mmCIF file of C-alpha atoms in Angstrom:
data_model
loop_
_atom_site.group_PDB
_atom_site.id
_atom_site.type_symbol
_atom_site.label_atom_id
_atom_site.label_comp_id
_atom_site.label_asym_id
_atom_site.label_seq_id
_atom_site.Cartn_x
_atom_site.Cartn_y
_atom_site.Cartn_z
ATOM 1 C CA MET A 13 96.519 -184.121 41.021
ATOM 2 C CA THR A 14 95.002 -180.730 40.178
ATOM 3 C CA PRO A 15 92.200 -178.602 41.631
ATOM 4 C CA TYR A 16 90.013 -180.324 39.052
ATOM 5 C CA GLY A 17 90.361 -183.611 40.916
ATOM 6 C CA LEU A 18 92.115 -185.369 38.042
ATOM 7 C CA ASP A 19 95.643 -186.173 37.017
ATOM 8 C CA ALA A 20 96.048 -183.730 34.149
ATOM 9 C CA ARG A 21 99.447 -185.063 33.101
ATOM 10 C CA ALA A 22 98.139 -188.620 32.774
ATOM 11 C CA TRP A 23 95.071 -187.560 30.813
ATOM 12 C CA GLN A 24 97.195 -185.366 28.565
ATOM 13 C CA GLU A 25 99.535 -188.274 27.879
ATOM 14 C CA SER A 26 96.564 -190.553 27.188
ATOM 15 C CA TRP A 27 95.191 -188.000 24.709
ATOM 16 C CA ASP A 28 98.561 -187.684 22.982
ATOM 17 C CA ARG A 29 98.921 -191.457 22.605
ATOM 18 C CA GLN A 30 95.399 -191.735 21.214
ATOM 19 C CA GLN A 31 96.064 -188.944 18.723
ATOM 20 C CA GLU A 32 99.446 -190.343 17.687
ATOM 21 C CA ALA A 33 97.783 -193.587 16.613
ATOM 22 C CA TYR A 34 95.935 -191.517 14.020
ATOM 23 C CA LEU A 35 98.858 -189.176 13.360
ATOM 24 C CA PRO A 36 102.221 -190.957 13.723
ATOM 25 C CA ASP A 37 104.069 -187.842 12.553
ATOM 26 C CA ARG A 38 102.130 -185.511 14.851
ATOM 27 C CA GLU A 39 105.264 -184.102 16.469
ATOM 28 C CA HIS A 40 106.796 -183.332 13.059
ATOM 29 C CA ARG A 41 103.837 -181.177 12.051
ATOM 30 C CA PHE A 42 103.843 -179.452 15.435
ATOM 31 C CA ALA A 43 107.543 -178.674 15.049
ATOM 32 C CA ALA A 44 107.006 -177.195 11.578
ATOM 33 C CA MET A 45 104.154 -175.045 12.863
ATOM 34 C CA LEU A 46 106.123 -173.754 15.835
ATOM 35 C CA ASP A 47 109.154 -173.072 13.647
ATOM 36 C CA ALA A 48 106.962 -170.837 11.483
ATOM 37 C CA ALA A 49 105.587 -169.027 14.523
ATOM 38 C CA GLU A 50 109.077 -168.375 15.881
ATOM 39 C CA ALA A 51 110.272 -167.210 12.467
ATOM 40 C CA VAL A 52 107.674 -164.431 12.264
ATOM 41 C CA ALA A 53 108.046 -163.428 15.928
ATOM 42 C CA GLY A 54 111.819 -163.089 15.712
ATOM 43 C CA ASP A 55 113.501 -162.402 19.043
ATOM 44 C CA ARG A 56 110.278 -161.313 20.733
ATOM 45 C CA PRO A 57 108.228 -163.700 22.867
ATOM 46 C CA PRO A 58 105.615 -164.953 20.388
ATOM 47 C CA ARG A 59 101.929 -164.260 20.893
ATOM 48 C CA LEU A 60 100.123 -167.418 19.767
ATOM 49 C CA LEU A 61 96.518 -168.460 19.276
ATOM 50 C CA ASP A 62 96.002 -172.211 19.584
ATOM 51 C CA LEU A 63 92.807 -172.403 17.531
ATOM 52 C CA ALA A 64 90.407 -175.270 18.249
ATOM 53 C CA GLY A 65 93.242 -176.210 20.572
ATOM 54 C CA GLY A 66 91.552 -179.005 22.515
ATOM 55 C CA THR A 67 93.715 -180.130 25.420
ATOM 56 C CA GLY A 68 96.365 -177.517 24.584
ATOM 57 C CA SER A 69 98.817 -179.888 22.902
ATOM 58 C CA ILE A 70 100.274 -177.153 20.685
ATOM 59 C CA SER A 71 100.353 -174.659 23.544
ATOM 60 C CA LEU A 72 102.273 -177.035 25.810
ATOM 61 C CA ARG A 73 104.906 -177.535 23.129
ATOM 62 C CA ALA A 74 105.097 -173.817 22.416
ATOM 63 C CA LEU A 75 105.673 -173.076 26.099
ATOM 64 C CA ALA A 76 108.292 -175.816 26.340
ATOM 65 C CA ARG A 77 110.217 -173.976 23.624
ATOM 66 C CA ARG A 78 109.504 -170.448 24.841
ATOM 67 C CA PRO A 79 108.256 -170.247 28.433
ATOM 68 C CA ASP A 80 107.736 -166.522 27.847
ATOM 69 C CA ALA A 81 105.299 -167.060 24.960
ATOM 70 C CA GLU A 82 101.892 -165.416 25.332
ATOM 71 C CA VAL A 83 99.397 -168.145 24.476
ATOM 72 C CA THR A 84 95.634 -168.293 24.025
ATOM 73 C CA VAL A 85 93.784 -171.599 23.676
ATOM 74 C CA LEU A 86 90.345 -171.469 22.088
ATOM 75 C CA ASP A 87 87.915 -174.364 21.853
ATOM 76 C CA LEU A 88 84.281 -175.279 22.516
ATOM 77 C CA ASP A 89 84.649 -178.789 23.941
ATOM 78 C CA PRO A 90 84.207 -178.652 27.754
ATOM 79 C CA VAL A 91 86.152 -181.883 28.351
ATOM 80 C CA LEU A 92 89.186 -180.858 26.348
ATOM 81 C CA LEU A 93 89.140 -177.305 27.696
ATOM 82 C CA THR A 94 89.139 -178.629 31.265
ATOM 83 C CA LEU A 95 92.203 -180.708 30.464
ATOM 84 C CA ALA A 96 93.844 -177.685 28.826
ATOM 85 C CA GLU A 97 93.233 -175.495 31.867
ATOM 86 C CA ALA A 98 94.575 -178.168 34.208
ATOM 87 C CA SER A 99 97.630 -178.955 32.093
ATOM 88 C CA LEU A 100 98.572 -175.361 31.351
ATOM 89 C CA ALA A 101 98.075 -174.331 34.981
ATOM 90 C CA GLY A 102 97.721 -170.604 34.387
ATOM 91 C CA ARG A 103 100.438 -170.328 31.752
ATOM 92 C CA ALA A 104 97.920 -169.604 28.987
ATOM 93 C CA THR A 105 94.566 -167.919 28.563
ATOM 94 C CA VAL A 106 91.856 -170.503 27.865
ATOM 95 C CA VAL A 107 88.657 -169.288 26.202
ATOM 96 C CA THR A 108 85.452 -170.918 25.012
ATOM 97 C CA ALA A 109 84.057 -170.023 21.591
ATOM 98 C CA ASP A 110 82.227 -171.666 18.695
ATOM 99 C CA LEU A 111 84.023 -171.328 15.352
ATOM 100 C CA ASN A 112 80.745 -171.948 13.563
ATOM 101 C CA GLN A 113 79.647 -168.523 14.824
ATOM 102 C CA THR A 114 80.956 -165.379 13.165
ATOM 103 C CA ASP A 115 81.465 -163.593 16.499
ATOM 104 C CA TRP A 116 83.939 -166.162 17.852
ATOM 105 C CA ALA A 117 86.833 -163.664 17.899
ATOM 106 C CA GLN A 118 85.091 -161.552 20.533
ATOM 107 C CA ALA A 119 86.237 -164.120 23.103
ATOM 108 C CA LEU A 120 89.908 -163.409 22.370
ATOM 109 C CA PRO A 121 92.041 -161.289 24.701
ATOM 110 C CA HIS A 122 94.076 -159.921 21.737
ATOM 111 C CA ARG A 123 93.648 -159.037 18.055
ATOM 112 C CA ASP A 124 97.306 -158.959 17.003
ATOM 113 C CA TYR A 125 98.685 -162.486 17.194
ATOM 114 C CA ASP A 126 102.035 -163.392 15.687
ATOM 115 C CA ALA A 127 100.673 -166.812 14.777
ATOM 116 C CA VAL A 128 97.407 -168.717 14.721
ATOM 117 C CA LEU A 129 98.034 -172.467 14.776
ATOM 118 C CA THR A 130 95.538 -175.303 14.430
ATOM 119 C CA ALA A 131 95.882 -179.020 13.845
ATOM 120 C CA THR A 132 93.416 -181.761 12.982
ATOM 121 C CA ALA A 133 90.404 -179.676 13.932
ATOM 122 C CA LEU A 134 88.975 -177.510 11.172
ATOM 123 C CA HIS A 135 87.749 -180.492 9.136
ATOM 124 C CA TRP A 136 84.689 -180.294 11.378
ATOM 125 C CA LEU A 137 83.618 -177.145 9.475
ATOM 126 C CA ASP A 138 81.968 -177.249 6.063
ATOM 127 C CA GLY A 139 83.500 -175.526 3.040
ATOM 128 C CA PRO A 140 81.652 -172.200 3.111
ATOM 129 C CA ARG A 141 82.203 -171.756 6.841
ATOM 130 C CA LEU A 142 85.887 -172.664 6.625
ATOM 131 C CA ALA A 143 86.441 -170.198 3.784
ATOM 132 C CA ALA A 144 84.759 -167.488 5.852
ATOM 133 C CA LEU A 145 86.847 -168.412 8.901
ATOM 134 C CA TYR A 146 90.024 -168.011 6.861
ATOM 135 C CA ARG A 147 88.972 -164.409 6.161
ATOM 136 C CA GLU A 148 88.132 -163.807 9.829
ATOM 137 C CA LEU A 149 91.478 -165.196 10.986
ATOM 138 C CA ARG A 150 93.353 -162.669 8.887
ATOM 139 C CA ASP A 151 91.910 -159.934 11.106
ATOM 140 C CA VAL A 152 93.341 -161.418 14.319
ATOM 141 C CA LEU A 153 96.885 -161.591 12.945
ATOM 142 C CA ARG A 154 99.313 -158.721 13.084
ATOM 143 C CA PRO A 155 100.801 -157.626 9.726
ATOM 144 C CA GLY A 156 103.387 -160.259 8.862
ATOM 145 C CA GLY A 157 101.781 -162.807 11.183
ATOM 146 C CA VAL A 158 101.227 -166.379 10.054
ATOM 147 C CA PHE A 159 98.295 -168.789 10.094
ATOM 148 C CA VAL A 160 99.011 -172.527 9.868
ATOM 149 C CA ASN A 161 96.433 -175.281 9.487
ATOM 150 C CA ALA A 162 97.645 -178.901 9.641
ATOM 151 C CA ASP A 163 95.096 -181.557 8.737
ATOM 152 C CA HIS A 164 94.227 -184.386 6.396
ATOM 153 C CA MET A 165 94.792 -182.670 3.038
ATOM 154 C CA PRO A 166 95.283 -185.159 0.186
ATOM 155 C CA ASP A 167 97.540 -184.233 -2.711
ATOM 156 C CA ASP A 168 95.204 -184.174 -5.715
ATOM 157 C CA ALA A 169 98.230 -184.551 -8.013
ATOM 158 C CA LEU A 170 98.913 -187.977 -6.452
ATOM 159 C CA PRO A 171 95.454 -189.474 -5.922
ATOM 160 C CA THR A 172 96.400 -193.138 -6.160
ATOM 161 C CA LEU A 173 99.510 -192.859 -4.018
ATOM 162 C CA THR A 174 97.714 -190.707 -1.453
ATOM 163 C CA THR A 175 94.955 -193.304 -1.163
ATOM 164 C CA ARG A 176 97.480 -196.072 -0.635
ATOM 165 C CA LEU A 177 99.344 -194.060 1.971
ATOM 166 C CA ALA A 178 96.085 -193.455 3.819
ATOM 167 C CA GLU A 179 95.259 -197.164 3.700
ATOM 168 C CA ARG A 180 98.708 -198.026 5.059
ATOM 169 C CA ALA A 181 98.281 -195.548 7.892
ATOM 170 C CA ARG A 182 94.840 -196.960 8.681
ATOM 171 C CA ALA A 183 96.235 -200.485 8.924
ATOM 172 C CA GLY A 184 98.945 -199.327 11.314
ATOM 173 C CA ARG A 185 96.423 -197.527 13.479
ATOM 174 C CA HIS A 186 94.162 -200.568 13.692
ATOM 175 C CA ALA A 187 97.147 -202.696 14.697
ATOM 176 C CA ARG A 188 97.976 -200.310 17.546
ATOM 177 C CA HIS A 189 94.375 -200.386 18.731
ATOM 178 C CA ARG A 190 94.196 -204.185 18.638
ATOM 179 C CA SER A 191 97.466 -204.538 20.551
ATOM 180 C CA GLY A 192 96.426 -202.057 23.218
ATOM 181 C CA ALA A 193 99.314 -199.736 22.396
ATOM 182 C CA ALA A 194 96.856 -196.849 22.134
ATOM 183 C CA LEU A 195 93.182 -196.234 22.740
ATOM 184 C CA SER A 196 90.837 -195.634 19.852
ATOM 185 C CA TRP A 197 88.871 -192.377 19.712
ATOM 186 C CA ALA A 198 85.734 -194.152 20.967
ATOM 187 C CA ASP A 199 87.578 -195.940 23.765
ATOM 188 C CA TRP A 200 89.248 -192.737 24.955
ATOM 189 C CA TRP A 201 85.898 -191.006 25.225
ATOM 190 C CA ALA A 202 84.413 -194.024 27.005
ATOM 191 C CA GLN A 203 87.159 -193.772 29.630
ATOM 192 C CA ALA A 204 86.551 -190.039 29.986
ATOM 193 C CA ALA A 205 82.834 -190.692 30.476
ATOM 194 C CA ALA A 206 83.652 -193.121 33.303
ATOM 195 C CA ASP A 207 85.884 -190.609 35.110
ATOM 196 C CA PRO A 208 84.131 -188.921 38.064
ATOM 197 C CA THR A 209 85.444 -185.478 37.109
ATOM 198 C CA LEU A 210 85.241 -185.660 33.329
ATOM 199 C CA GLY A 211 82.050 -187.726 33.140
ATOM 200 C CA PRO A 212 79.633 -184.800 33.731
ATOM 201 C CA LEU A 213 81.574 -182.777 31.163
ATOM 202 C CA VAL A 214 81.223 -185.602 28.623
ATOM 203 C CA GLU A 215 77.458 -185.342 29.124
ATOM 204 C CA LYS A 216 77.671 -181.582 28.542
ATOM 205 C CA ARG A 217 79.750 -182.223 25.441
ATOM 206 C CA GLN A 218 77.094 -184.556 24.065
ATOM 207 C CA GLN A 219 74.558 -181.759 24.417
ATOM 208 C CA ILE A 220 76.823 -179.437 22.415
ATOM 209 C CA TYR A 221 77.515 -182.083 19.749
ATOM 210 C CA PRO A 222 74.390 -184.274 19.731
ATOM 211 C CA THR A 223 75.303 -185.849 16.375
ATOM 212 C CA GLY A 224 79.068 -185.564 16.648
ATOM 213 C CA HIS A 225 81.280 -182.952 14.949
ATOM 214 C CA SER A 226 79.802 -183.553 11.491
ATOM 215 C CA PRO A 227 80.730 -182.895 8.789
ATOM 216 C CA GLU A 228 84.246 -184.305 8.516
ATOM 217 C CA TRP A 229 85.344 -182.524 5.355
ATOM 218 C CA ASN A 230 88.842 -183.086 3.942
ATOM 219 C CA PRO A 231 89.454 -181.318 0.632
ATOM 220 C CA PRO A 232 92.881 -181.413 -1.029
ATOM 221 C CA ALA A 233 95.561 -178.933 -0.023
ATOM 222 C CA ALA A 234 94.914 -177.015 -3.252
ATOM 223 C CA TRP A 235 91.433 -176.082 -2.005
ATOM 224 C CA HIS A 236 92.891 -174.596 1.178
ATOM 225 C CA LEU A 237 95.507 -172.639 -0.755
ATOM 226 C CA ASP A 238 92.875 -171.182 -3.070
ATOM 227 C CA ALA A 239 90.655 -170.238 -0.115
ATOM 228 C CA LEU A 240 93.549 -168.561 1.689
ATOM 229 C CA ARG A 241 94.512 -166.572 -1.406
ATOM 230 C CA ALA A 242 90.898 -165.463 -1.778
ATOM 231 C CA ALA A 243 90.948 -164.394 1.897
ATOM 232 C CA GLY A 244 93.653 -161.850 1.086
ATOM 233 C CA TYR A 245 96.845 -163.259 2.583
ATOM 234 C CA THR A 246 100.066 -162.029 1.000
ATOM 235 C CA GLU A 247 101.875 -165.401 0.956
ATOM 236 C CA VAL A 248 100.264 -168.842 0.793
ATOM 237 C CA GLY A 249 101.844 -172.295 0.488
ATOM 238 C CA VAL A 250 102.371 -175.777 1.855
ATOM 239 C CA LEU A 251 104.625 -175.635 4.907
ATOM 240 C CA TRP A 252 104.786 -179.375 5.616
ATOM 241 C CA ARG A 253 103.552 -182.634 4.160
ATOM 242 C CA GLY A 254 103.475 -186.170 5.518
ATOM 243 C CA GLY A 255 101.649 -188.761 3.449
ATOM 244 C CA ALA A 256 98.035 -187.709 3.021
ATOM 245 C CA ASP A 257 98.374 -184.900 5.576
ATOM 246 C CA ALA A 258 99.723 -181.402 5.104
ATOM 247 C CA ALA A 259 100.105 -178.063 6.836
ATOM 248 C CA VAL A 260 99.223 -174.975 4.816
ATOM 249 C CA ALA A 261 100.563 -171.586 5.853
ATOM 250 C CA ALA A 262 99.386 -168.081 5.070
ATOM 251 C CA VAL A 263 101.107 -164.805 5.930
ATOM 252 C CA ARG A 264 99.098 -161.655 6.463
#
């Protein structure tokens, strides 16, 4: 148990299992992202920003690799941030900020990160805001630092195959939900709402997101690459791909 009155490890594991039902290759994308961060940091302890980091899943894996990493987790969701603080137990700086606001970076403790990493989160922003965020992120990276965004990014050169891969993944996810192997998104949040510690935070979350995280916008990887080039990064490309998902990387 933690000072928060909840078992952070159990909730973190529950979150991971729920997410893995949607993202069976979640650990592969995390590994590719962390490899990129370590590559730009070299022998130094990396300074990482876990952007829209939720429960701190990326941060926990970064610290498992490099306990000396300097990590910041940024999110707006009070439930997920509480779990991040409890799980990370002082090993990372946890900050609250809204990426829909242009002043979000003022919450950061640093402006020279080796890497900014984010996964399955920025699809909650619309196109104009995401393009602007890509420009803003460049300013929190040190020269030579890397930004990586892993999300649902269809390959527009393979539209039919990508659709079929997505359908196959959806069928597998539904099977896991029906069997009880993993909770659905809705069921996970229902359990959080019933928890005596997290329940009041779920109510606070509903005030922040009264209609959910809309929109859920998933353009092809090519859109992200074009937006990153326009934002002024020196190198831009696809770092990883798995089915209909990809991770795009940009070097300042």
